[in-house]
mmCIF file of N, CA and C in Angstrom:
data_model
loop_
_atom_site.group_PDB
_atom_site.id
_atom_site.type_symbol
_atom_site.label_atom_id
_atom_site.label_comp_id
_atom_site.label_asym_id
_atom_site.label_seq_id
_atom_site.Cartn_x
_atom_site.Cartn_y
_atom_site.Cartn_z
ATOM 1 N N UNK I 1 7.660 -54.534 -37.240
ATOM 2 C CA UNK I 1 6.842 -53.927 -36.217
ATOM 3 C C UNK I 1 7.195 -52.455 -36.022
ATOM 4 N N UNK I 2 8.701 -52.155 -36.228
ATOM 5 C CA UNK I 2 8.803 -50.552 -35.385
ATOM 6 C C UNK I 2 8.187 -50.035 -36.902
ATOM 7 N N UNK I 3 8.510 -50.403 -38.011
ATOM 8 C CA UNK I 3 7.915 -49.213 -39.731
ATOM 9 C C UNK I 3 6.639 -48.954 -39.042
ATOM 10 N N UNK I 4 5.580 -50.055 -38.613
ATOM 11 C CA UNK I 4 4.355 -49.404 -38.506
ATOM 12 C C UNK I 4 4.016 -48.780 -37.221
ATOM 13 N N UNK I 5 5.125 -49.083 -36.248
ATOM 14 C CA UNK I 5 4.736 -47.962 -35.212
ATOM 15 C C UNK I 5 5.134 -46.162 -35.729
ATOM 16 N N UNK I 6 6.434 -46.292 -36.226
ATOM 17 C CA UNK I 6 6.658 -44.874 -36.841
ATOM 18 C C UNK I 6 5.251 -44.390 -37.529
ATOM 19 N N UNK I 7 4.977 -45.200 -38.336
ATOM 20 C CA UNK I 7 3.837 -44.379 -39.363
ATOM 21 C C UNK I 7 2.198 -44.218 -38.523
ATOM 22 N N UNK I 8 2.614 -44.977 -37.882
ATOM 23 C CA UNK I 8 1.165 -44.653 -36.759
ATOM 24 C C UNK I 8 1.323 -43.303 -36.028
ATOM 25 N N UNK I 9 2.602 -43.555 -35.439
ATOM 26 C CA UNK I 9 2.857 -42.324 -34.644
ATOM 27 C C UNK I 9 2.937 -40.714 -35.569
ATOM 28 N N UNK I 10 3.881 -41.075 -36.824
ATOM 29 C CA UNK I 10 3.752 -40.026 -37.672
ATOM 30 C C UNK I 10 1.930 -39.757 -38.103
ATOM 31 N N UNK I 11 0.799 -40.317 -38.125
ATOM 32 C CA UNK I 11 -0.235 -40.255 -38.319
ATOM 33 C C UNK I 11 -0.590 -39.835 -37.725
ATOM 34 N N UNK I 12 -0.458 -39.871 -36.053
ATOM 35 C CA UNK I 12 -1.139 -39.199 -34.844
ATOM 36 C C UNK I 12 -0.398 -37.596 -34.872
ATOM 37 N N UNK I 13 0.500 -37.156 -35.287
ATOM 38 C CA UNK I 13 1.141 -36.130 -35.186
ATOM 39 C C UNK I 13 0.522 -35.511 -36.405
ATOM 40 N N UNK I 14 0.047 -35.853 -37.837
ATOM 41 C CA UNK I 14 -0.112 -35.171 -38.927
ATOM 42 C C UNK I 14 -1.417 -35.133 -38.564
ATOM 43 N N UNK I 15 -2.271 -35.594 -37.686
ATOM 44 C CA UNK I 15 -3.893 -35.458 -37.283
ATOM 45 C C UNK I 15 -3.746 -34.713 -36.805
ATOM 46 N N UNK I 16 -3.556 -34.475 -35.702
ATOM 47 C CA UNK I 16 -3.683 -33.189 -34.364
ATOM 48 C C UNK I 16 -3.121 -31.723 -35.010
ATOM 49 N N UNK I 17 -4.200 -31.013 -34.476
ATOM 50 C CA UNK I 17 -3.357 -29.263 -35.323
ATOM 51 C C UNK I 17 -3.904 -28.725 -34.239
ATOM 52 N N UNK I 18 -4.216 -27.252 -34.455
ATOM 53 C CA UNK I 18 -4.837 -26.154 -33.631
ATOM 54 C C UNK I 18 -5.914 -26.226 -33.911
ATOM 55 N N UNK I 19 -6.654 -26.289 -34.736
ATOM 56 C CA UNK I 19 -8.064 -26.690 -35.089
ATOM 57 C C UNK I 19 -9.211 -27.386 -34.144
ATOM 58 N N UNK I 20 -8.091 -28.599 -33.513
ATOM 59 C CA UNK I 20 -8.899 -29.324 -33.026
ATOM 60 C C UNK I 20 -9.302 -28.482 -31.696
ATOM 61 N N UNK I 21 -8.545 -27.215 -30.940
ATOM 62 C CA UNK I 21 -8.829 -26.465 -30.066
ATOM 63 C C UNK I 21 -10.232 -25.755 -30.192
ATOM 64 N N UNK I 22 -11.091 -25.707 -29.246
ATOM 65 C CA UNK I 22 -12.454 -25.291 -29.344
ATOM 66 C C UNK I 22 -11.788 -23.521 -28.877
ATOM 67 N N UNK I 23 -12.300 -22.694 -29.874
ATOM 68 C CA UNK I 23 -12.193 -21.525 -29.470
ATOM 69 C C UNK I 23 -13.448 -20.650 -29.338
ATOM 70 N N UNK I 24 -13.167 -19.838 -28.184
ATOM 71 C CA UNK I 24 -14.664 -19.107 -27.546
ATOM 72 C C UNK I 24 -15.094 -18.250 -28.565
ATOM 73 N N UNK I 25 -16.125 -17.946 -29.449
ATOM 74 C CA UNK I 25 -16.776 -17.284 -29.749
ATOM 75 C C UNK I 25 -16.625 -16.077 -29.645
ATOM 76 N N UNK I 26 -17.158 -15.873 -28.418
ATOM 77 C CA UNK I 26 -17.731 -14.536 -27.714
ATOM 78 C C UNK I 26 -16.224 -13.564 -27.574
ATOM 79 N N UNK I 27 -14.888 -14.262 -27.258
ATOM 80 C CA UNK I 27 -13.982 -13.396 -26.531
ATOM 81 C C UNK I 27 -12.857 -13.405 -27.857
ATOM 82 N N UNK I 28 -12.305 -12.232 -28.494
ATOM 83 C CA UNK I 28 -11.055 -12.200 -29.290
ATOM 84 C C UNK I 28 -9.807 -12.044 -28.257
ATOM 85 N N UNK I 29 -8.704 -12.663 -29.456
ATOM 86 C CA UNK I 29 -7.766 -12.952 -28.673
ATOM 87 C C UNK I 29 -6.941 -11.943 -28.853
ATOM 88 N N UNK I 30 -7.117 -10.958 -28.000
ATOM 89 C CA UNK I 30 -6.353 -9.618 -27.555
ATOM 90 C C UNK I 30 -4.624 -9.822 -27.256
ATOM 91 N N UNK I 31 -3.677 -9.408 -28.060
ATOM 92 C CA UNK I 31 -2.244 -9.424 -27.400
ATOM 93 C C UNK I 31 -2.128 -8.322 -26.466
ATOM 94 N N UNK I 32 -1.410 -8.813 -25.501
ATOM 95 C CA UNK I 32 -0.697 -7.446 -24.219
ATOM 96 C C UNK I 32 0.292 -7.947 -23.684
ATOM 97 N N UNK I 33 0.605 -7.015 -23.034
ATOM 98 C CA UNK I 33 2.059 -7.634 -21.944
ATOM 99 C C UNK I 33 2.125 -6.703 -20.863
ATOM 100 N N UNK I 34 1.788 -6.625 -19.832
ATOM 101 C CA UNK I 34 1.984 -5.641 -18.551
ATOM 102 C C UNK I 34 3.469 -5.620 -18.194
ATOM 103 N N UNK I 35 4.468 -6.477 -19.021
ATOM 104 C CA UNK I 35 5.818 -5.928 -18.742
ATOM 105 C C UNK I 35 6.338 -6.072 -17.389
ATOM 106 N N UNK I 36 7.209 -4.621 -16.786
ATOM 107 C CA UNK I 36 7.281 -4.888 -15.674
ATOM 108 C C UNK I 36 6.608 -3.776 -14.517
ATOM 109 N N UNK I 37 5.517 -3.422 -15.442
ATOM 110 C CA UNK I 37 4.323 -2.322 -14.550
ATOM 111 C C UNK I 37 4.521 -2.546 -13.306
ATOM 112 N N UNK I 38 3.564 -3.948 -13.175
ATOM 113 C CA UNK I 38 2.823 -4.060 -11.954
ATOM 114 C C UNK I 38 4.526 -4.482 -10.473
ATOM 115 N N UNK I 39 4.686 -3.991 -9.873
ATOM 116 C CA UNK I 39 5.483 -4.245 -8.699
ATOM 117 C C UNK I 39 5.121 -4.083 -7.643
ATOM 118 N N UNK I 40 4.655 -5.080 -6.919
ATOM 119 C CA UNK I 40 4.274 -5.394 -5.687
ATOM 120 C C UNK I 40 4.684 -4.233 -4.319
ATOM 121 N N UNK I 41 5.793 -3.612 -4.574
ATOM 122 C CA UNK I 41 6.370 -2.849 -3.720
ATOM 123 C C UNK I 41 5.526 -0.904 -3.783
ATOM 124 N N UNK I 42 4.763 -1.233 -4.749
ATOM 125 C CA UNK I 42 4.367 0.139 -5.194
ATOM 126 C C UNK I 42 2.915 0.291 -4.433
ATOM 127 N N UNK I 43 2.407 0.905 -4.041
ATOM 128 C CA UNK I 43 0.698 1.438 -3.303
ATOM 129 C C UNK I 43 -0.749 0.855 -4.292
ATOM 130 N N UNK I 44 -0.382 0.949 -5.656
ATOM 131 C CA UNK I 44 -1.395 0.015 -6.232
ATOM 132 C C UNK I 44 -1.665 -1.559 -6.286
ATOM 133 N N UNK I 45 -0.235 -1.926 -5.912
ATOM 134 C CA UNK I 45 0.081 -2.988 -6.051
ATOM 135 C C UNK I 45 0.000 -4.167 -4.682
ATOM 136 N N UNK I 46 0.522 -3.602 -4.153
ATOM 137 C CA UNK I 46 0.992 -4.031 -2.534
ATOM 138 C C UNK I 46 0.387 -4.758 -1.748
ATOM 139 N N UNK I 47 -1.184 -4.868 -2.263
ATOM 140 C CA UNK I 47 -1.924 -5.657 -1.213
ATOM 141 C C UNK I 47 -2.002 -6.999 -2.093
ATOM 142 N N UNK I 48 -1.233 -7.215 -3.088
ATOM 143 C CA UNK I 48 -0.767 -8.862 -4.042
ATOM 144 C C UNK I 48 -0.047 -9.248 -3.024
ATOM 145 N N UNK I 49 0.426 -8.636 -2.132
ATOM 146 C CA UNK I 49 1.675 -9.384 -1.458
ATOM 147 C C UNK I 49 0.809 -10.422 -0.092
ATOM 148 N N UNK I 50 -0.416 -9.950 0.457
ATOM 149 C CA UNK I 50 -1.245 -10.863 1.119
ATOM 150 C C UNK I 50 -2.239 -11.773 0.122
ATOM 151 N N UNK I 51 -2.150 -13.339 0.443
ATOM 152 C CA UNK I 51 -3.189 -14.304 0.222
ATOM 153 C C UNK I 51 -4.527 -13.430 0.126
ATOM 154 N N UNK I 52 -5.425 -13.781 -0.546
ATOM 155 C CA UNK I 52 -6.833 -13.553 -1.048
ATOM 156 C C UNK I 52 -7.294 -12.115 -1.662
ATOM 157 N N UNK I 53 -6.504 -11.300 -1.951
ATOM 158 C CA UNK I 53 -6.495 -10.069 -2.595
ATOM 159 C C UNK I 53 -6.416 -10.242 -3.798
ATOM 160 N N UNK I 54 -7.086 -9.171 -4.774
ATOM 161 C CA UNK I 54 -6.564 -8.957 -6.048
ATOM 162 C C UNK I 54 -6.546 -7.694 -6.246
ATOM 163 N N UNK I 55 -6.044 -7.112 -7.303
ATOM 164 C CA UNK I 55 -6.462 -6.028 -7.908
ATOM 165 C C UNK I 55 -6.842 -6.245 -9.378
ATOM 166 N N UNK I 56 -7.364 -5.074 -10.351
ATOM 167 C CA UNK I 56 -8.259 -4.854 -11.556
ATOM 168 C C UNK I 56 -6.898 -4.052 -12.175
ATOM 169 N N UNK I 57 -7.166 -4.681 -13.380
ATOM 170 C CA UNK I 57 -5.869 -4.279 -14.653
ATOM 171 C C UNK I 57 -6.892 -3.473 -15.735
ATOM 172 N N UNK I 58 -6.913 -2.051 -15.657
ATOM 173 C CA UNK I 58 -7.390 -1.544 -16.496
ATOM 174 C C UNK I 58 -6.829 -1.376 -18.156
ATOM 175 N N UNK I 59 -6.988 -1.668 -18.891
ATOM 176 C CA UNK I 59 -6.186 -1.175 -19.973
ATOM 177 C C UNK I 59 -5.666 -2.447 -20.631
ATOM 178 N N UNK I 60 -6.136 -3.662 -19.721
ATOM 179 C CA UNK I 60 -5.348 -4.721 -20.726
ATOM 180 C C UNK I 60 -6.354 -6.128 -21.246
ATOM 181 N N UNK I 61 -5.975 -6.466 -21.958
ATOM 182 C CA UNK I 61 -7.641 -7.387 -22.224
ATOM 183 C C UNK I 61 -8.219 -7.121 -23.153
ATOM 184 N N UNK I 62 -9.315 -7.351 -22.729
ATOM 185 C CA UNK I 62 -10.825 -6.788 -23.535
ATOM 186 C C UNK I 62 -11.711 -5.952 -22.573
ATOM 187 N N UNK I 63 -11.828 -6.488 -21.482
ATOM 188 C CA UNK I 63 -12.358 -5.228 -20.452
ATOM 189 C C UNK I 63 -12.045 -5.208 -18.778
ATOM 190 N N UNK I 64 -10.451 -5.260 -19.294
ATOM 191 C CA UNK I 64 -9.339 -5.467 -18.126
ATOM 192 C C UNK I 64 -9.602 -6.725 -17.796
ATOM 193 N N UNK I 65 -8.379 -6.760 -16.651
ATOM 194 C CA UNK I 65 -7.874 -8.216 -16.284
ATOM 195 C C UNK I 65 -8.060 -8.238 -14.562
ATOM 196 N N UNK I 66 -8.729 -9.171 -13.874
ATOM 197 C CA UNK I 66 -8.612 -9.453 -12.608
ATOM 198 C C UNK I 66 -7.114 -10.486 -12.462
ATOM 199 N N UNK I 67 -5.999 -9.598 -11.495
ATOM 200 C CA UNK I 67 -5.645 -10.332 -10.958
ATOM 201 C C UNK I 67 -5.222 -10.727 -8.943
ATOM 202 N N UNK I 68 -5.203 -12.215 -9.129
ATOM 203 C CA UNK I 68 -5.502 -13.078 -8.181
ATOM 204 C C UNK I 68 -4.713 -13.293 -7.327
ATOM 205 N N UNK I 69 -4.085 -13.145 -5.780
ATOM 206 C CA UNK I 69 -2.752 -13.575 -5.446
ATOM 207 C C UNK I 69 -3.576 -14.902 -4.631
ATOM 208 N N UNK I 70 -3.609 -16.177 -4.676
ATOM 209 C CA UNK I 70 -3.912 -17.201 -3.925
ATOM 210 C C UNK I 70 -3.020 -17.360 -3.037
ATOM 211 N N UNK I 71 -1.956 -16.965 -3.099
ATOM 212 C CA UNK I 71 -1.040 -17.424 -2.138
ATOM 213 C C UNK I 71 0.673 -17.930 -2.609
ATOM 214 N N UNK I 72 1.364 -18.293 -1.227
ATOM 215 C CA UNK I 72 2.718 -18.609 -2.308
ATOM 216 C C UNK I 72 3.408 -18.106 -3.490
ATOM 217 N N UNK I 73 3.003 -18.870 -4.717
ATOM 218 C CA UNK I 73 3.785 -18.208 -5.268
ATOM 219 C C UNK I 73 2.758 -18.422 -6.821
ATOM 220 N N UNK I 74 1.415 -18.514 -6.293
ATOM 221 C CA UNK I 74 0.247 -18.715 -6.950
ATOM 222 C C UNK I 74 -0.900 -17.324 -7.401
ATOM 223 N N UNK I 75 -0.118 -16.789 -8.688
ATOM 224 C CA UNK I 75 -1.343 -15.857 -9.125
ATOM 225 C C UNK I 75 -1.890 -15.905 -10.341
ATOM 226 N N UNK I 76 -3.849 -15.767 -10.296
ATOM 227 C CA UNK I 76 -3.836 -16.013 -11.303
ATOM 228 C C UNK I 76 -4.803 -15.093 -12.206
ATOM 229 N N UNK I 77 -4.826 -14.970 -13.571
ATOM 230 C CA UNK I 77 -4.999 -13.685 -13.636
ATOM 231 C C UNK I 77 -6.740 -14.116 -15.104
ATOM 232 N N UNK I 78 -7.470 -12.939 -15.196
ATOM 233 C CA UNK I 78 -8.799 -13.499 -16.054
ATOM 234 C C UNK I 78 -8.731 -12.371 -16.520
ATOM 235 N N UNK I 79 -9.543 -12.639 -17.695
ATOM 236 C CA UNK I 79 -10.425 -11.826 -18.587
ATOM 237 C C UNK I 79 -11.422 -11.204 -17.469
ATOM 238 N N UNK I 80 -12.096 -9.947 -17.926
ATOM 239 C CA UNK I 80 -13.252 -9.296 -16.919
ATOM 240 C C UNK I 80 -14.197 -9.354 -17.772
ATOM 241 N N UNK I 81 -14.158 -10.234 -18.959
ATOM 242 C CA UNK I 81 -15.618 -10.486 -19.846
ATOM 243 C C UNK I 81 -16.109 -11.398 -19.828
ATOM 244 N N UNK I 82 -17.601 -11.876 -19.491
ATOM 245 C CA UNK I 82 -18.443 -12.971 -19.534
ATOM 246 C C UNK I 82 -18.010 -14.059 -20.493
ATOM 247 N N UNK I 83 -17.447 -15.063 -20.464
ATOM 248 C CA UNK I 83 -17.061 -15.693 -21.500
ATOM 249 C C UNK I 83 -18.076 -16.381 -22.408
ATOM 250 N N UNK I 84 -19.399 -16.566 -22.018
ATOM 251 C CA UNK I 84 -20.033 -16.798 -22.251
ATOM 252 C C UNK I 84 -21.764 -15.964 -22.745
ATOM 253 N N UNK I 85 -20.863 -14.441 -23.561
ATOM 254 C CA UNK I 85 -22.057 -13.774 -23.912
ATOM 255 C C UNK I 85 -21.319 -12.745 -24.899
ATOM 256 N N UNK I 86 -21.608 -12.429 -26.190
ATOM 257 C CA UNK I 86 -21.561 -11.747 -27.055
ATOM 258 C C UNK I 86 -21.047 -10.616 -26.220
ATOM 259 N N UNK I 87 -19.628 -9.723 -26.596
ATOM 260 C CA UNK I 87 -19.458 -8.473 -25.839
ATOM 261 C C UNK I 87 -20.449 -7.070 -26.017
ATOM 262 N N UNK I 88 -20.670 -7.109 -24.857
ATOM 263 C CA UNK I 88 -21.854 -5.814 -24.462
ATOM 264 C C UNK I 88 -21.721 -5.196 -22.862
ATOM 265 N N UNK I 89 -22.555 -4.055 -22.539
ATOM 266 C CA UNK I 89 -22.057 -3.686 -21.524
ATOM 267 C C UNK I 89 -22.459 -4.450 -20.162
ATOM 268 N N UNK I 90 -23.426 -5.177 -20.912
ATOM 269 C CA UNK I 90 -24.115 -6.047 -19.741
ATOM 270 C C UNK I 90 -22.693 -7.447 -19.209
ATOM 271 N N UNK I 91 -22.169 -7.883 -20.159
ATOM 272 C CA UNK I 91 -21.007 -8.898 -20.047
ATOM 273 C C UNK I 91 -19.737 -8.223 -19.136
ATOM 274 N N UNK I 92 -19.345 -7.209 -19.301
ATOM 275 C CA UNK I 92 -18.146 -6.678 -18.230
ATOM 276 C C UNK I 92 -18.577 -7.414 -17.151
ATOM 277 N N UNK I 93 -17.180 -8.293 -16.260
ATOM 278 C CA UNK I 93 -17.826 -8.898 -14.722
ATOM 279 C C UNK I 93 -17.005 -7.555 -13.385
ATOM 280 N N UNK I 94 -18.391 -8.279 -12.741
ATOM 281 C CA UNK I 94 -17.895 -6.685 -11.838
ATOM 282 C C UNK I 94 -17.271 -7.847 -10.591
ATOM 283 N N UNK I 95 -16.436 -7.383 -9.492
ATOM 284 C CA UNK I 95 -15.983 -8.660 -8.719
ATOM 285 C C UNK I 95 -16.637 -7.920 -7.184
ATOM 286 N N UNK I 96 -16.979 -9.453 -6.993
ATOM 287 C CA UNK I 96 -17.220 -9.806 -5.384
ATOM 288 C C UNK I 96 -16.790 -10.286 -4.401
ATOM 289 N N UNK I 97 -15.822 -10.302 -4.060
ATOM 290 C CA UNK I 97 -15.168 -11.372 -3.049
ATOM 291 C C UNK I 97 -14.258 -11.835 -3.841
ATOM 292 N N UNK I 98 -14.919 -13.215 -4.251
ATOM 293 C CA UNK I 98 -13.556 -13.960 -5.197
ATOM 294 C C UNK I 98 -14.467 -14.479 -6.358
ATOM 295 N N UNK I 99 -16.047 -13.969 -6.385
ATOM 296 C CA UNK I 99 -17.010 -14.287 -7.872
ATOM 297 C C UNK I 99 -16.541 -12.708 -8.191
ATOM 298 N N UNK I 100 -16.975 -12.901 -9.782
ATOM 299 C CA UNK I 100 -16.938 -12.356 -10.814
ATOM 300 C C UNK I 100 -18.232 -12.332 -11.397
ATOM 301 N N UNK I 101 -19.165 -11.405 -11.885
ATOM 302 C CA UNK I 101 -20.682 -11.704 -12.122
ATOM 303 C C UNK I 101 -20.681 -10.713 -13.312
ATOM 304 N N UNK I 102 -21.224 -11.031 -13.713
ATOM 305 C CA UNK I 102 -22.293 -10.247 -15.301
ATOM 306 C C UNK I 102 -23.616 -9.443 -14.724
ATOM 307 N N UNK I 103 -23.793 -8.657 -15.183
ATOM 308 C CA UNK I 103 -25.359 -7.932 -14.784
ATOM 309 C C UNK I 103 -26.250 -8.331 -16.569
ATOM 310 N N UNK I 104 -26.348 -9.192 -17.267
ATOM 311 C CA UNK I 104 -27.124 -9.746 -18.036
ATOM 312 C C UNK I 104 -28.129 -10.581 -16.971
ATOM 313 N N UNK I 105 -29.118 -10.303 -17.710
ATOM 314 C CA UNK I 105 -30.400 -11.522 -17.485
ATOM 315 C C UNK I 105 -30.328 -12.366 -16.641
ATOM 316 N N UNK I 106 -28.973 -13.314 -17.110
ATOM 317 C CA UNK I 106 -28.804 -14.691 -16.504
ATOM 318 C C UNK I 106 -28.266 -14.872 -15.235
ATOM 319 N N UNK I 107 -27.549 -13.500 -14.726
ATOM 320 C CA UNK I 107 -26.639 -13.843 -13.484
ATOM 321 C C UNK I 107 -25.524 -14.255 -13.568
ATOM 322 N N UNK I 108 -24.696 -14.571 -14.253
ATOM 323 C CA UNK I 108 -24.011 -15.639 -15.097
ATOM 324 C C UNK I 108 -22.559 -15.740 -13.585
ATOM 325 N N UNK I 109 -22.010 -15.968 -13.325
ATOM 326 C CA UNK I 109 -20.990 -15.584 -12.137
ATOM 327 C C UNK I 109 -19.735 -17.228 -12.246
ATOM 328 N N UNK I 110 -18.295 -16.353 -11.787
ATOM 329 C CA UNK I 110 -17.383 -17.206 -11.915
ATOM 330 C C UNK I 110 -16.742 -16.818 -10.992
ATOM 331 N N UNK I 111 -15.682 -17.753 -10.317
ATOM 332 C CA UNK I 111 -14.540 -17.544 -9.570
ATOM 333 C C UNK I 111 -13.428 -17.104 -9.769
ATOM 334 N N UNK I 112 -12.805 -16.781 -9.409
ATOM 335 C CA UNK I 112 -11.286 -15.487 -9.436
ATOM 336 C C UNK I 112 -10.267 -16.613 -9.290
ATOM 337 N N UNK I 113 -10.682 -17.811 -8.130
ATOM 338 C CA UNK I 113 -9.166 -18.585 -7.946
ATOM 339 C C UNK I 113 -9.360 -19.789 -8.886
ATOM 340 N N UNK I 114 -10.379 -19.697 -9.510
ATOM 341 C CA UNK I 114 -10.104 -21.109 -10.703
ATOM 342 C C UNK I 114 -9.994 -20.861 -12.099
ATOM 343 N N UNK I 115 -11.151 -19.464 -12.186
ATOM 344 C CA UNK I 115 -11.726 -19.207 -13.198
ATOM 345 C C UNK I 115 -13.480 -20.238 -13.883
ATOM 346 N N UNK I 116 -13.512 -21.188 -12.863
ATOM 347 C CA UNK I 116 -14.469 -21.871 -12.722
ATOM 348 C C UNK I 116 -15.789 -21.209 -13.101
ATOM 349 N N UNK I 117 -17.029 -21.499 -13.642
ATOM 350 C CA UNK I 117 -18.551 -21.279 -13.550
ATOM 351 C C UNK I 117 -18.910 -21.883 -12.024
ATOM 352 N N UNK I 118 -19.625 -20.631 -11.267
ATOM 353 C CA UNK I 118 -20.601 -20.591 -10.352
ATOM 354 C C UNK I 118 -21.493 -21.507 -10.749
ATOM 355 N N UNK I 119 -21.935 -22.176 -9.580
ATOM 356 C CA UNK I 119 -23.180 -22.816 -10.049
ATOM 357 C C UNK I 119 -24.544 -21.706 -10.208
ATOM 358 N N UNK I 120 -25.215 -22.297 -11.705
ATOM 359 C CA UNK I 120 -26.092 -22.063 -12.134
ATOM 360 C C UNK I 120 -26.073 -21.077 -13.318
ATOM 361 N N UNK I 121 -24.735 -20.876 -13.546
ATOM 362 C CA UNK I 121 -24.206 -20.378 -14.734
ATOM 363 C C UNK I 121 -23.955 -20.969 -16.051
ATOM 364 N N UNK I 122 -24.819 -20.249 -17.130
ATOM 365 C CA UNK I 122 -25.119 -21.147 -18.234
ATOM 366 C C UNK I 122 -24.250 -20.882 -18.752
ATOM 367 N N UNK I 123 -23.460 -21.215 -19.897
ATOM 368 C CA UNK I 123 -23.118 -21.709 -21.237
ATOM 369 C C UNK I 123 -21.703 -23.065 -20.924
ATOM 370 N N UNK I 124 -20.808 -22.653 -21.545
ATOM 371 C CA UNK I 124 -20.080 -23.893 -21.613
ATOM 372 C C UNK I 124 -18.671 -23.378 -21.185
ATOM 373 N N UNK I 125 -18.395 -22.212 -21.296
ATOM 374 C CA UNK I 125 -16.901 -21.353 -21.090
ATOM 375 C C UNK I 125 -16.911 -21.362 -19.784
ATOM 376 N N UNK I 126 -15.403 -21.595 -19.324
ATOM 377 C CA UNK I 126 -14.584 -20.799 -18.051
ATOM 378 C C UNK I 126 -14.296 -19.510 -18.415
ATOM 379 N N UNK I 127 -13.836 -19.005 -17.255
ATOM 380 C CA UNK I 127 -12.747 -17.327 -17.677
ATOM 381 C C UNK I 127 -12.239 -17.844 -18.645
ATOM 382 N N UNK I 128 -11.729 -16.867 -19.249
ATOM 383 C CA UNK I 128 -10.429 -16.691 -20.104
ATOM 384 C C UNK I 128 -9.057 -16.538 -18.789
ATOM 385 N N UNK I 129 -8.278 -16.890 -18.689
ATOM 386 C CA UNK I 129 -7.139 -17.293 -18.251
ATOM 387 C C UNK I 129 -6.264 -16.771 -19.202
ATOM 388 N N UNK I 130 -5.232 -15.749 -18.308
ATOM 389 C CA UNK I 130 -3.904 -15.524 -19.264
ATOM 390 C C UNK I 130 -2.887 -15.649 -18.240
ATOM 391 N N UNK I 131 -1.429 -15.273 -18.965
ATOM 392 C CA UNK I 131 -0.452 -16.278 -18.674
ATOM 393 C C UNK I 131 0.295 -14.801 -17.088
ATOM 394 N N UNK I 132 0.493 -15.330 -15.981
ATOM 395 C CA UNK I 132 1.336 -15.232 -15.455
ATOM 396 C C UNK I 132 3.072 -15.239 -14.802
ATOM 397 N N UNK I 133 3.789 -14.548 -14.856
ATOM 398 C CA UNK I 133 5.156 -14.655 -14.443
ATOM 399 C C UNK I 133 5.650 -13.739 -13.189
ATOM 400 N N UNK I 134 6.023 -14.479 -12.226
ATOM 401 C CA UNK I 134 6.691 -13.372 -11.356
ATOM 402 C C UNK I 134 8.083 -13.718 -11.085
ATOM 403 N N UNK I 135 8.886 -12.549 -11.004
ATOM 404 C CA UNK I 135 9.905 -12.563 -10.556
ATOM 405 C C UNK I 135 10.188 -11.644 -9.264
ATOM 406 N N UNK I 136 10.387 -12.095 -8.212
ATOM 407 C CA UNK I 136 10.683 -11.192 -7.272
ATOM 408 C C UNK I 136 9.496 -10.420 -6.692
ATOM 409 N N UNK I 137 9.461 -9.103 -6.952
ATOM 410 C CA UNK I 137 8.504 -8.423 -6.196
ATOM 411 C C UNK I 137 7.600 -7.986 -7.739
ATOM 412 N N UNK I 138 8.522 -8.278 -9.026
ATOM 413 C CA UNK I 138 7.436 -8.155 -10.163
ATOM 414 C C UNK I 138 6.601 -9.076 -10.914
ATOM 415 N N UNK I 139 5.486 -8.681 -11.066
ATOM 416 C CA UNK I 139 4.368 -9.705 -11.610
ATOM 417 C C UNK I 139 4.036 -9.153 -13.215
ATOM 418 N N UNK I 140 3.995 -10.333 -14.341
ATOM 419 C CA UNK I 140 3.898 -9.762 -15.428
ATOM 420 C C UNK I 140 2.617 -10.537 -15.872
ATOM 421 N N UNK I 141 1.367 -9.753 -16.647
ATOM 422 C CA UNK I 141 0.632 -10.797 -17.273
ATOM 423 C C UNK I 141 0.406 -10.546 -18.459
ATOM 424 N N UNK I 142 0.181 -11.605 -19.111
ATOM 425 C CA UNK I 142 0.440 -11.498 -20.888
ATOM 426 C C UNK I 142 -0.467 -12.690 -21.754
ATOM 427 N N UNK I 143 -0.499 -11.956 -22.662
ATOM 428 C CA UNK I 143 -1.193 -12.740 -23.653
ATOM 429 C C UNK I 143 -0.409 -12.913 -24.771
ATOM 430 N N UNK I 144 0.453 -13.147 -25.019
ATOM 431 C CA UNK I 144 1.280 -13.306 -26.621
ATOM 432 C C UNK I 144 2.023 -14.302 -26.688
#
């Protein structure tokens, strides 16, 4: 009994790759690292330190990065490109509150604290989501 559990299990491990990951189309996968730029203690920064604020990361991405302070010890950070539309100038999302919207045709609009599709927003993508770390009063976001 255990030979053919090994070789089952070794089977389920030699199936699964990266492949099987659905990757977006529309968005390349840009490396960055904001390092230890962003510090909460600084005048650009500072209003991360209250719940429901963000600020706009110029320079990192594909057409900068919104990031999110939800609270605690919860931030989270997006792509500012429609994930769901060939890059153009119409796809940059401009932010509202806590949506994120496209000026294409469709309206297309997402949320800042999930990265979620607005209702009535077509295709099949969330934000793009990249990776967060804070230490202390510094916040790093990265893609690599």
């Amino acid at each position: 009994m255990k030979p053919l559990l090994y070789i089952l299990t070794l089977f389920l491990i030699v199936s699964c790759s990266n492949d099987d990951i659905i990757k977006n189309p529309y968005l390349p996968d840009y490396k960055f690292n904001t390092n230890n730029f962003i510090d909460t203690r600084l005048p650009q920064y500072n209003k991360l330190q209250l719940p429901g604020n963000y600020v706009i990361l110029e320079g990192y991405g594909i057409n900068g990065v919104v990031l999110f302070y939800a609270g605690g010890d919860i931030y989270n950070a997006f792509e500012l490109s429609d994930p769901n539309h060939a890059l153009s100038t119409c796809s940059k999302l401009t932010i509202d509150g806590i949506i994120a919207s496209c000026t294409c045709n469709d309206d297309n609009s997402y949320d800042i604290l999930t990265g979620n599709m607005a209702e009535g927003t077509t295709g099949q993508y969330t934000l793009l989501r990249y990776n967060v770390e804070v230490s202390g009063y510094i916040i790093r976001v990265y893609n690599n």
